[in-house]
Every structure is written in structure tokens, then in C-alpha cells.
XYZ file of C-alpha atoms in Angstrom:
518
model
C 35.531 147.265 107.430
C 32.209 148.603 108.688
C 29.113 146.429 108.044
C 25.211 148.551 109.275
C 24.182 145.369 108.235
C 25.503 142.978 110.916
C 26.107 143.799 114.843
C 29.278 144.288 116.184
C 30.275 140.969 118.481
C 32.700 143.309 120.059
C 34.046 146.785 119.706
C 36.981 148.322 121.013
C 36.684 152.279 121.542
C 40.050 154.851 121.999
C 41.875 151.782 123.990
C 45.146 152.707 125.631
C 47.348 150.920 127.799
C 51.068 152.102 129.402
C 53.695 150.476 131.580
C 55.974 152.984 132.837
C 58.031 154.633 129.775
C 56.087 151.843 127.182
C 53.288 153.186 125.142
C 51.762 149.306 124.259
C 48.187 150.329 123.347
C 47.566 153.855 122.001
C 43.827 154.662 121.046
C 42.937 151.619 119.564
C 39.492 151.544 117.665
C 38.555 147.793 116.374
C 34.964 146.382 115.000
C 34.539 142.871 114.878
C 30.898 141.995 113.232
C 29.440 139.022 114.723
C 30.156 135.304 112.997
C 33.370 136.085 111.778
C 37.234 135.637 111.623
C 38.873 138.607 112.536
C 42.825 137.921 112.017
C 45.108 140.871 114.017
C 48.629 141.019 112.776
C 51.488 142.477 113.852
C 55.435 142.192 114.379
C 56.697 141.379 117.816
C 56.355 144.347 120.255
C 53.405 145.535 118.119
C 50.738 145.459 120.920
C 48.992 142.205 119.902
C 48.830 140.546 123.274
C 48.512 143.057 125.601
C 45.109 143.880 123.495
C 44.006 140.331 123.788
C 45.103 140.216 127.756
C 42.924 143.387 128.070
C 40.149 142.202 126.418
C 40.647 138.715 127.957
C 41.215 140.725 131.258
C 44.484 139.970 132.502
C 45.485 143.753 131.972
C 42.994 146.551 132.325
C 42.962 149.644 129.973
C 43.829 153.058 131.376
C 41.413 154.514 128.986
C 39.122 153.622 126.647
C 36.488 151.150 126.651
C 34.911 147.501 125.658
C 31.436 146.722 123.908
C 30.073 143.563 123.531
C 26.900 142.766 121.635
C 26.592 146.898 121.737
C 26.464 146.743 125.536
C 29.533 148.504 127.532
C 30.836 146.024 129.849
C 33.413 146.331 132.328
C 36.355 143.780 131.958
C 38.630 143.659 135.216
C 39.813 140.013 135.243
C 39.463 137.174 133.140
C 35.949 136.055 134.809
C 34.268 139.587 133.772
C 35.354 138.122 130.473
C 33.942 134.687 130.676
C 30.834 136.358 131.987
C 30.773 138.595 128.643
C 31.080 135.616 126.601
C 34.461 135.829 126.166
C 36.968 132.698 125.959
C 40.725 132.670 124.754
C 42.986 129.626 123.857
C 46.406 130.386 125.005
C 49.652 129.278 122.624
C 50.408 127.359 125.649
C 47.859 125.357 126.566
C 46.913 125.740 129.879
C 45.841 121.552 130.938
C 46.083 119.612 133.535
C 48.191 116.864 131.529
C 47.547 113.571 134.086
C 43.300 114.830 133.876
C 40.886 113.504 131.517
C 39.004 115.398 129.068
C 36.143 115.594 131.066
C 38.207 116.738 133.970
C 40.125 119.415 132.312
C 36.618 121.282 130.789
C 34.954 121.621 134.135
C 37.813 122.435 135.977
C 37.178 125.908 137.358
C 33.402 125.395 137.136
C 33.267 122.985 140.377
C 30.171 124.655 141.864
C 28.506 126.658 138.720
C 24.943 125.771 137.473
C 26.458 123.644 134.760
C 27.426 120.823 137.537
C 24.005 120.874 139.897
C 23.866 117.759 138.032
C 27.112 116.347 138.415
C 29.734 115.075 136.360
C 26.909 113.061 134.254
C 25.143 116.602 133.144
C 28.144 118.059 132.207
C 29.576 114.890 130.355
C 26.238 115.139 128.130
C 26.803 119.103 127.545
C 30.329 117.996 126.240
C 29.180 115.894 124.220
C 26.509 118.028 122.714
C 29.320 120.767 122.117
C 31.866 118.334 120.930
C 29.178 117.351 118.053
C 27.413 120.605 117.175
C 30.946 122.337 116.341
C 32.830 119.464 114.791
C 35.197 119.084 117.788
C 34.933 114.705 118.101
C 36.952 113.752 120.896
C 36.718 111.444 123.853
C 35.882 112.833 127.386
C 37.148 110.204 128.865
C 40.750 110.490 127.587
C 44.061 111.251 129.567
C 45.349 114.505 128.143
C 48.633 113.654 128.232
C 47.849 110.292 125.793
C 46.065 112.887 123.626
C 48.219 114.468 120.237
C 48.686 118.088 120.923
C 45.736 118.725 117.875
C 43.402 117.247 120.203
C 44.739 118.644 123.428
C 44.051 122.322 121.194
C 40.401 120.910 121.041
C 40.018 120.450 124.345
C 40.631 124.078 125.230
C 38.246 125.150 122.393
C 35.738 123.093 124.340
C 36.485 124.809 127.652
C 35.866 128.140 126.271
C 32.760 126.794 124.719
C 31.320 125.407 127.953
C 31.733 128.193 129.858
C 29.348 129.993 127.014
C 31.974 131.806 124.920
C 30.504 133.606 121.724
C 33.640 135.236 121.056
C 36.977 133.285 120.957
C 40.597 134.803 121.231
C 43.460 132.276 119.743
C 47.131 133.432 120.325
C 49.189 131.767 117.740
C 47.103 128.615 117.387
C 49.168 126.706 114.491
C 52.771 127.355 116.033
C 52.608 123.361 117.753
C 50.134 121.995 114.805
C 51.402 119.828 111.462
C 49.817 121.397 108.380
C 47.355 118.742 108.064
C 46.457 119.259 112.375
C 46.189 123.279 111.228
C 44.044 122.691 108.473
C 41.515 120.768 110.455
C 41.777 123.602 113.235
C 40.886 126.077 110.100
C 37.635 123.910 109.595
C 36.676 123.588 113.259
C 36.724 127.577 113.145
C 35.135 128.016 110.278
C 32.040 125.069 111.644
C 32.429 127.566 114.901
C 31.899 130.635 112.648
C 28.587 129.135 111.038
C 26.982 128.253 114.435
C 27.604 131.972 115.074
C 31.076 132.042 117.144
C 33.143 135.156 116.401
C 37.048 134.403 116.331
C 40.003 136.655 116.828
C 42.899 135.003 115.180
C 46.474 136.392 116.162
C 49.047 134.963 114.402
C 52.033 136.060 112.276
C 51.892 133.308 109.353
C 50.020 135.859 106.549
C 49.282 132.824 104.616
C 47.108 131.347 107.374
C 45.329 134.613 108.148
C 44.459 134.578 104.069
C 42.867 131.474 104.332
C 40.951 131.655 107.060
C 39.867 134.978 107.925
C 36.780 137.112 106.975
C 38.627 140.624 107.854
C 41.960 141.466 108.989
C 43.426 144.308 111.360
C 47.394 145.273 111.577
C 49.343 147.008 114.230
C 52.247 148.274 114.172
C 54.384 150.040 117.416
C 51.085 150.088 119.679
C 48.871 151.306 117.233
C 46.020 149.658 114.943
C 46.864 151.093 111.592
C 44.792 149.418 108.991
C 41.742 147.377 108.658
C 41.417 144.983 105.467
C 38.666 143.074 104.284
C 40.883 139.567 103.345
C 39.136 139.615 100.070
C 41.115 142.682 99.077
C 44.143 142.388 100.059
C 47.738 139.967 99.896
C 49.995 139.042 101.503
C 52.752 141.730 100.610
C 50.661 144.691 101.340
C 49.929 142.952 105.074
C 53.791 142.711 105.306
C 54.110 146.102 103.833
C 51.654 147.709 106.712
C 53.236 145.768 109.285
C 56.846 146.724 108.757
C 56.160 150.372 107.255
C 57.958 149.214 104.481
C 58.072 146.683 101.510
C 59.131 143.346 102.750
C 61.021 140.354 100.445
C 58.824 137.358 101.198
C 61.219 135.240 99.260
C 64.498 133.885 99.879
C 67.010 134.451 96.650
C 69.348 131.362 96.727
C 71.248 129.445 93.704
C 71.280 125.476 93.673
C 73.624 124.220 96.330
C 77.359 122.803 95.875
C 77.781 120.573 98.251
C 81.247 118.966 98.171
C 82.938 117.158 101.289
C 81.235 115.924 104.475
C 82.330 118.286 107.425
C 80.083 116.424 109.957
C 79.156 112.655 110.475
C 76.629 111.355 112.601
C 75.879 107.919 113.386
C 73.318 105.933 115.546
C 73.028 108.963 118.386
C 70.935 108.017 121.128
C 70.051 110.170 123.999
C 68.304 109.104 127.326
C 67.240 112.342 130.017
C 67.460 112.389 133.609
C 64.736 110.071 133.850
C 66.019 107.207 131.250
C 63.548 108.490 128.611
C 64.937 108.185 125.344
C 65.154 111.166 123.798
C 67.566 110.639 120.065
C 66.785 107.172 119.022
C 69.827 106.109 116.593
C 69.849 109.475 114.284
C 72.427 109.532 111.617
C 72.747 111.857 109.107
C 75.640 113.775 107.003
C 75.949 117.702 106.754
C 77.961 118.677 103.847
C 79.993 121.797 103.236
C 78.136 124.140 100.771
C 74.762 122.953 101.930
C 71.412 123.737 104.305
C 70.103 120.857 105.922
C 67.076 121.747 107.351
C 65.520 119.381 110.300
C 62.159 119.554 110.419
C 59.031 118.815 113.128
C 56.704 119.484 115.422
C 58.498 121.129 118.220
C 59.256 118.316 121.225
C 60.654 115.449 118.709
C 64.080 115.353 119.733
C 65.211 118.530 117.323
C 66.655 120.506 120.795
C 68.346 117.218 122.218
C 70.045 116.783 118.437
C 71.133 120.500 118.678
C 72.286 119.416 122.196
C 74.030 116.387 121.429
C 75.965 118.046 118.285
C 77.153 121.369 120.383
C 78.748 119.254 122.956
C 75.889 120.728 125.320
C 74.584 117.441 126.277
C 76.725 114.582 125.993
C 75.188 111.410 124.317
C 74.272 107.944 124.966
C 75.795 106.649 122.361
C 76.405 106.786 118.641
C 79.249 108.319 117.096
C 80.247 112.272 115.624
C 82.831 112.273 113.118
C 84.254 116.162 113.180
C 87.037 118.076 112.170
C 89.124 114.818 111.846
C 87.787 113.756 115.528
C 85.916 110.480 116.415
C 83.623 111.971 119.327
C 81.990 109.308 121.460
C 79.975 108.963 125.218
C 83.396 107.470 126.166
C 84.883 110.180 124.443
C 83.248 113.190 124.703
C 83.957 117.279 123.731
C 82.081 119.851 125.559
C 80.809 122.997 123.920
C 84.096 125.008 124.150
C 85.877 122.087 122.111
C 83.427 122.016 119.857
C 83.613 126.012 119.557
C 87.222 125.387 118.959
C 86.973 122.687 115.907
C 84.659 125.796 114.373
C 81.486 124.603 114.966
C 79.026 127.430 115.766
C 75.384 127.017 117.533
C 72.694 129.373 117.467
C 70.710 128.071 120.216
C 66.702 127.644 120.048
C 66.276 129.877 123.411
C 68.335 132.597 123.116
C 67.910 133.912 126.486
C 68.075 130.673 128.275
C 71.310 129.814 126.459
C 72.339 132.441 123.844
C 72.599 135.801 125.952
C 73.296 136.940 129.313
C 70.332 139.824 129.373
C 72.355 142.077 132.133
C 75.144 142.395 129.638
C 76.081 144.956 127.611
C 75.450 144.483 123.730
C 79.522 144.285 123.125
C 79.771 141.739 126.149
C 77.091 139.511 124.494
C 78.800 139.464 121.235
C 81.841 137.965 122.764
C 79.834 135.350 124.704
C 81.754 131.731 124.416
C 84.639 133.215 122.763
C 85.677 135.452 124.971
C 88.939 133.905 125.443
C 89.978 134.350 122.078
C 93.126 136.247 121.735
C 91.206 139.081 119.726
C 89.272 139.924 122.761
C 92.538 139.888 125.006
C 95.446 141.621 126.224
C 98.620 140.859 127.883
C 96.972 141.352 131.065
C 93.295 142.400 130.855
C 90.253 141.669 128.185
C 90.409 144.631 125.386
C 87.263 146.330 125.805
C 87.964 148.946 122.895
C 88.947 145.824 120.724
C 85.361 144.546 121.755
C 83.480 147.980 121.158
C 85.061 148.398 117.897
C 84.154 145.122 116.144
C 80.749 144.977 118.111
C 79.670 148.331 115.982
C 80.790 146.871 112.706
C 78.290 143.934 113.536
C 75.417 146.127 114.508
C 76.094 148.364 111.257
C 76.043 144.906 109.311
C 72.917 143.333 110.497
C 71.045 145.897 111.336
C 70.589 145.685 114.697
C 69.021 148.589 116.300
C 69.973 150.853 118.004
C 73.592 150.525 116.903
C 74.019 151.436 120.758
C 77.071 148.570 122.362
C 76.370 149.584 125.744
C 72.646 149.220 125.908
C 71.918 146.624 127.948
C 71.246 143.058 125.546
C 67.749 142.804 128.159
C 66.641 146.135 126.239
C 66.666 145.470 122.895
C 63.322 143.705 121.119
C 63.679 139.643 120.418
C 64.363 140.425 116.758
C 67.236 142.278 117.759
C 68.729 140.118 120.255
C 68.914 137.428 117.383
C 70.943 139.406 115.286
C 73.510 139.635 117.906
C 73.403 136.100 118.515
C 73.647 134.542 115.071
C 76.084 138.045 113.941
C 78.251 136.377 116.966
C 78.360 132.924 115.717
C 78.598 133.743 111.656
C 81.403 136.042 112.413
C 83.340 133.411 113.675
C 83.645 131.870 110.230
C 82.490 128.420 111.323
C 83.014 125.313 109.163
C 80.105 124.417 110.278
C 76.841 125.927 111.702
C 74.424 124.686 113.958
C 70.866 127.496 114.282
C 67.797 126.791 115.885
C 64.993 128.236 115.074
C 66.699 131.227 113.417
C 63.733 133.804 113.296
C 61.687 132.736 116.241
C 59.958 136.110 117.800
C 61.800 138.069 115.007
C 60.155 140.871 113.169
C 58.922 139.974 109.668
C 61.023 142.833 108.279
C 64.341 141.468 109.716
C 63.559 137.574 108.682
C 64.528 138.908 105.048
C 68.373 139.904 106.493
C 68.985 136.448 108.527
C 67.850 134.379 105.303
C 70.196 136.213 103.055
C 73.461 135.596 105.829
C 72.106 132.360 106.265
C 72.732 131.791 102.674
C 75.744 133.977 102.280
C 77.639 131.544 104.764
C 76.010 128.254 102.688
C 77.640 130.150 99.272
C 81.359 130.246 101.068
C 81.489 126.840 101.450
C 79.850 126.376 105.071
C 77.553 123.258 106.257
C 74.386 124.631 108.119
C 72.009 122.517 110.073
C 68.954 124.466 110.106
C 66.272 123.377 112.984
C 62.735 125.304 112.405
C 59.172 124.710 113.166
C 58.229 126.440 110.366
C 57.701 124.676 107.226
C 57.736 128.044 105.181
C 60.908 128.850 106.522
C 62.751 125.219 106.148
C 60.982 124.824 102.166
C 62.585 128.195 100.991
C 66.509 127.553 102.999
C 67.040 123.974 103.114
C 68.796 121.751 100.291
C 68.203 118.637 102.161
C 65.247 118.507 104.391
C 65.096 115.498 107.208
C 62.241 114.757 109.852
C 61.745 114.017 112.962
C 59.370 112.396 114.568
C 59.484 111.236 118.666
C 63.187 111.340 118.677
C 64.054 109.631 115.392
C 64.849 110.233 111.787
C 61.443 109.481 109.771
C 62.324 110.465 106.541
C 64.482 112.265 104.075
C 64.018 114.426 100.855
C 65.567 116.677 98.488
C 64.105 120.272 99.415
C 62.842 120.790 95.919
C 60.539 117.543 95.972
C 59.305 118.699 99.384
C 55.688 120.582 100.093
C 53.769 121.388 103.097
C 51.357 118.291 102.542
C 54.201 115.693 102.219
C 56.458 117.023 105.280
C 53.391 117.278 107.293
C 52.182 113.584 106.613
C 56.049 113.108 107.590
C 55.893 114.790 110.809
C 52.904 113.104 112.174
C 54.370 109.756 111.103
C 51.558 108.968 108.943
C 53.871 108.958 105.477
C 53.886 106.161 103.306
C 55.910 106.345 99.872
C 54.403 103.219 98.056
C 50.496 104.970 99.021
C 51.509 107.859 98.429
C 53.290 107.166 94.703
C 55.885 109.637 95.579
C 59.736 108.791 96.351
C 61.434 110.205 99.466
């Protein structure tokens, strides 16, 4: 990855970083030449971020050290950084929603040089930025009003105006369309030409092969292998990552859908506040089939997982399930709903899924504790619990195969297999799983696919609710999407691609235009 031939925008030397018993950092060495996109890859628990917070300076290194332009510089907090040149856009973007533009950039910068002039000086050095790296958008707009590819623009801009030469994005795409990530791909490549160096971090290996000049994987802590993008792919990036070959694909036959375990009709959803949330979804799920839902995240996929569980009741609309008519006048909670055999993986698996101070064998009971399996005459059967909860952990892998570690001490990927092992076991007519390999390692995606499909193959109806396009393209049968709270469209998964769901998702789809039926 070395380059004599163009300076080093930064360089990391022999960084290390521990919290108590956790080795996160351990000696890492990373060159970044100047004007380029460095991608850093990784699965979950990898290291990723706490190297960006040290070199952002939210964490400090116990050893090692930081060069920038070849000069050593000493990065205690996040305005040594910004000093250094340094910006970062966070995967949650960190605005002040009812502030314009304008507002949002300077914020922080109140009585720096860049403001002698007031707001007027610093509305023209927007402006300037805004043009020279190809980020058009108007300072004067409510950030709120803005679509969240603009609102990633606007943090661009504040890193930018406080002098940034070297950029840090943390998962940039995961809230983008395909068509919103493909313009972000051309702002940082305008960004690159004026000279801007860019650390991508992401886990989507087709995005970091598109975009990216060089590439850098970790794996438990440390940086194990530097690629120019040129020569490499996508399965040897996987392969480093994991420490083993990795199925990118998912190995399904054509669907067999028969009757229709699960009716929907006109469900509408209003919040605490009378904001519509569902407005009049209807759709049928099938046994023997994936529907996959997708989105943008925040376009009424949760509430529809919600309303469907029994977690939320609805506004109206109807459910036909399991031979019940389920209503606002009458509704079933989540336990009835458990008890027709639906299942629901939920999208936040600790908010919802786990109780983290449990014990892994307590977790994998959670909601169905009551069941007579679980229960004696007298007093819950905790051997009865152990046993089945190491046949689980044998079958999905989930490690360690300890069912009395805590569920709080096992990585994300792991504390998904318990959840979704939990509601598969149950032999569900039909499944409800939201966003089934969110924060899960790329080397266990390959086992939830397959039991994802293994259920679909007996004869179950899964409603599948991702923000991933990859992930809904290779499970679903049907695919519908959302769009602000409504259904905007429906297709047969083997007529859909990333350009035509995306145009879907932002609304902006038209069949006749297009010459393509949906």
C-alpha cells in the first residue's frame, strides 16, 4: 500500500487501546496517502470505531502515536482533531433539527475568526464550499424540512468549514436510497480531487469497491491486511475479515406459496402525538413465501412490525389471522398473537428482544416462558431450559455455547442468533424479523439466510423488514415499499434491482416513464 511518491495525509504508528480485560486496538500501523479513499473494514467488535474515536479524539491511545501531514500531533479531544484538520461525519447525524443550514455549520464556531464578520461572512464561505465540492444546498433551509441526503451534506459542510483535509465517515450509506448513496460516492470522489482525504468505514464490500482508492481490514483489534481496491474482490475482503471463506450468496429454490396465513387491510396508525404513522397498508403474506418490506429506515416499517405483533395496537384497518378478525375494537396483544404462532424478531433486540442481565437459557425462553415445556407442577424447569438452550447454541452457532453467560456478554451477532433461534424454534406459522442481520458479523449472515429459508421451504410465511437492499433482493419472493408510512409499490423479487427499489423508496417511481411494470 506504500506510495514514496505521495505524502502520507495521516499515519497511524504501533496504536493500542484497552478497556479493562478488552484488547480493542493492538499495534495498529495504517498509511493513508493524501487525496484518497481509504475504506477500513471489519466485522462488529473488530476495532473500527474505537480507531476512528481515537483519531477523531473521543478516546486517547495508551500507546502509539498519530502523524498528520508527517508532523506528530497530539490528539486528546475532538478539537486537537479539528485543529489537525481532522473532521468526522457520524452515522447519526449530530443536527440541530428545528436550525437552518446556516445555523447548524457555525454552530460551535460562535466566536472563531471565521465569524469576525458575522453571519454574512460565513454565509459567503458556505457558499463558496457548497460550490467548489459539489455539495448545492440551501443555507437557509430548516434541517428538519431537509431529506436525510441533504441533512448528510450538511455535516460534510461542517467538517469542511472548520478546515478539515481529512474526513472520517462511519457508515455513511446505512440511512441513504441507492440513488442518495451514489451521489454521496460522487461528492467524495469531487472532495478527493480538490485534495480531501476520506476514511470510509462501512461494512457493504460492494460500496467500498466502488469507491475507494485502497482498503484496510481488521479483524479482533488488529489491522491485518492492506489492499490496493484494484487488486482485490469482494470474497477475499470477506475472507480476511472472517478468517475464513464466506458464502456471499443466498442458495434458495423458487417459492411455493399456497394459502394466505395473514391478511391485512387498510392499517392505519396515529402516535402519541396524532401523527400518522401506517396510512391504509394492506398486503397478503402467504405460507411458503418471503415477503420482504423494503425502505429507508423511519417509513412506517417498525410501526407495521408493531401493529402486526400485537405490540402496538392500531387505528384502524383490519388483520385476518389464524381464523381471527383482529380490529382497534378488537384487539390481541403480543402474547395472543404468540399464541396463534406468530413469531417476531424485533428490529432492536435489546430494547425489545433480550433482557441483557439474563442468562443465555433465560433469554431463549423470553415470551414463552409459560409454555408447559418450560414448567413444572410447581416451579419453572430450569434443566428442561438448559438442555434445549444447548441444542440451540450447537445449531446456530452461537458462541460460546456457554447458557449461563450472561446474554449482555455475548457480541451483537450472537445475541441475534438467540433471538431469531428463540422465535424459529417455536415453529411459527408465521414469522415476523426485522432487520435480521443488523450489527451481525458477515460470517454469521450466511447461517441466518439459510434458517431464514429453511423455515420459508416448510411451508412458513415470513415478513422480512431490512434496510438493506442486498439483503431483501437475494431473500424476498415478493418485495413491497414503503415510503412515509404507506405502501408505494409492489414487485416480484426477480424483476426487482437496486435502481428500481431505490426510485421506489424515495417516491420518485413512475412505471409508464420508466417502461417497466411493477
Amino acid at each position: 500500500m506504500t506510495n514514496n511518491t505521495v505524502p502520507f495525509a495521516i499515519e497511524l504508528r504501533d496504536i493500542s487501546k484497552r478497556f479493562g480485560a478488552v484488547q480493542a486496538n493492538k499495534d495498529i500501523c495504517l498509511q493513508v496517502p493524501a487525496g484518497t479513499i481509504h475504506g477500513i473494514i471489519g466485522e462488529n467488535g473488530a476495532g473500527k470505531s474505537t480507531l476512528m474515536s481515537i483519531i477523531y479524539g473521543f478516546y486517547e491511545a495508551d500507546t502509539g502515536f498519530i502523524e498528520v501531514d508527517g508532523k506528530r500531533v497530539d490528539i486528546r479531544s475532538s478539537q486537537d482533531a479539528i485543529d489537525a484538520g481532522i473532521g468526522m461525519v457520524h452515522q447519526h447525524f449530530m443536527l440541530v433539527e428545528n436550525f437552518s443550514v446556516l445555523e447548524n455549520v457555525v454552530l460551535g464556531t460562535e466566536g472563531g475568526a471565521l465569524l469576525k464578520g458575522g453571519l454574512t461572512a460565513a454565509r459567503v464561505e458556505l457558499q463558496r464550499l457548497a460550490k467548489e465540492y459539489s455539495l448545492d444546498i440551501d443555507v437557509d433551509a430548516i434541517v428538519e424540512e431537509l431529506p436525510v441526503g441533504l441533512q448528510q451534506r450538511v455535516e460534510i459542510l461542517k467538517a469542511l468549514y472548520r478546515g478539515a483535509r481529512i474526513l472520517i465517515l462511519d457508515e455513511p450509506t446505512g440511512v441513504l436510497t441507492p440513488q442518495e448513496a451514489d451521489h454521496l460516492f460522487r461528492i467524495l470522489k469531487s472532495l478527493k480531487e480538490q485534495g480531501v482525504t476520506v476514511l470510509l468505514i462501512t461494512h457493504k464490500l460492494r460500496e467500498i469497491m466502488a469507491s475507494t482508492d485502497n482498503i484496510s481490514v481488521m479483524r479482533q483489534g488488529e489491522m491485518v491486511a492492506h489492499r490496493e481496491t484494484q487488486h482485490t474482490n469482494t470474497e477475499e475482503l470477506a475472507e480476511l475479515m472472517v478468517g475464513k471463506k464466506v458464502r456471499l450468496t443466498v442458495n434458495k429454490d423458487d417459492a411455493q406459496p399456497s394459502d394466505v396465513f395473514l391478511s391485512a387491510k387498510n392499517l392505519t396508525q396515529f402516535d402519541g402525538q396524532g401523527v400518522k404513522r401506517l396510512k391504509e397498508v394492506s398486503l397478503e403474506l402467504r405460507a411458503g413465501e418471503i415477503l420482504g418490506i423494503a425502505g429507508v429506515s423511519g417509513n412506517g416499517q417498525s410501526e407495521l412490525l408493531n401493529v402486526l405483533s400485537g405490540i402496538t395496537p392500531m387505528s384502524e384497518g383490519e388483520i385476518q389471522f389464524a381464523g381471527q378478525t383482529i380490529t382497534a375494537k378488537a384487539p390481541k396483544d403480543a402474547a395472543q398473537m404468540r399464541d396463534l404462532k406468530m413469531a417476531h424478531v424485533p428490529e432492536d433486540r435489546h430494547k425489545m428482544g433480550l433482557v441483557t442481565g439474563f442468562e443465555a437459557y433465560e433469554a431463549a425462553v423470553l415470551g414463552y416462558h409459560n409454555s408447559a415445556s418450560y414448567n413444572g407442577k410447581i416451579l419453572m424447569d430450569h434443566t428442561a431450559m438448559l438442555e434445549e438452550c444447548k441444542v440451540r447454541m450447537a445449531d446456530w452457532d452461537v458462541r460460546p455455547p456457554n447458557p449461563h453467560l450472561k446474554t449482555a456478554n455475548f457480541s451483537g451477532g450472537n445475541q441475534q442468533k438467540i433471538v431469531i433461534a428463540r422465535e424459529v424454534e417455536q415453529n411459527p406459522d408465521v414469522l415476523l424479523i426485522g432487520q435480521p442481520t443488523r450489527g451481525v458479523d458477515i460470517g454469521a449472515i450466511e447461517n441466518i439466510h439459510e434458517q431464514i429459508v429453511k423455515l420459508r421451504d416448510s411451508g412458513k410465511a415470513i415478513l422480512l423488514v431490512s434496510v438493506e437492499l442486498d439483503e431483501i433482493m437475494a431473500l424476498s419472493d415478493r418485495i413491497i415499499v414503503m415510503f412515509d408510512g404507506a405502501v408505494v409499490g409492489e414487485l416480484d423479487a426477480k424483476d426487482a434491482d437496486e435502481r428500481t427499489l431505490g426510485l421506489m423508496m424515495a417516491n420518485a417511481y413512475n412505471k409508464e416513464e420508466q417502461g417497466v411494470s411493477a
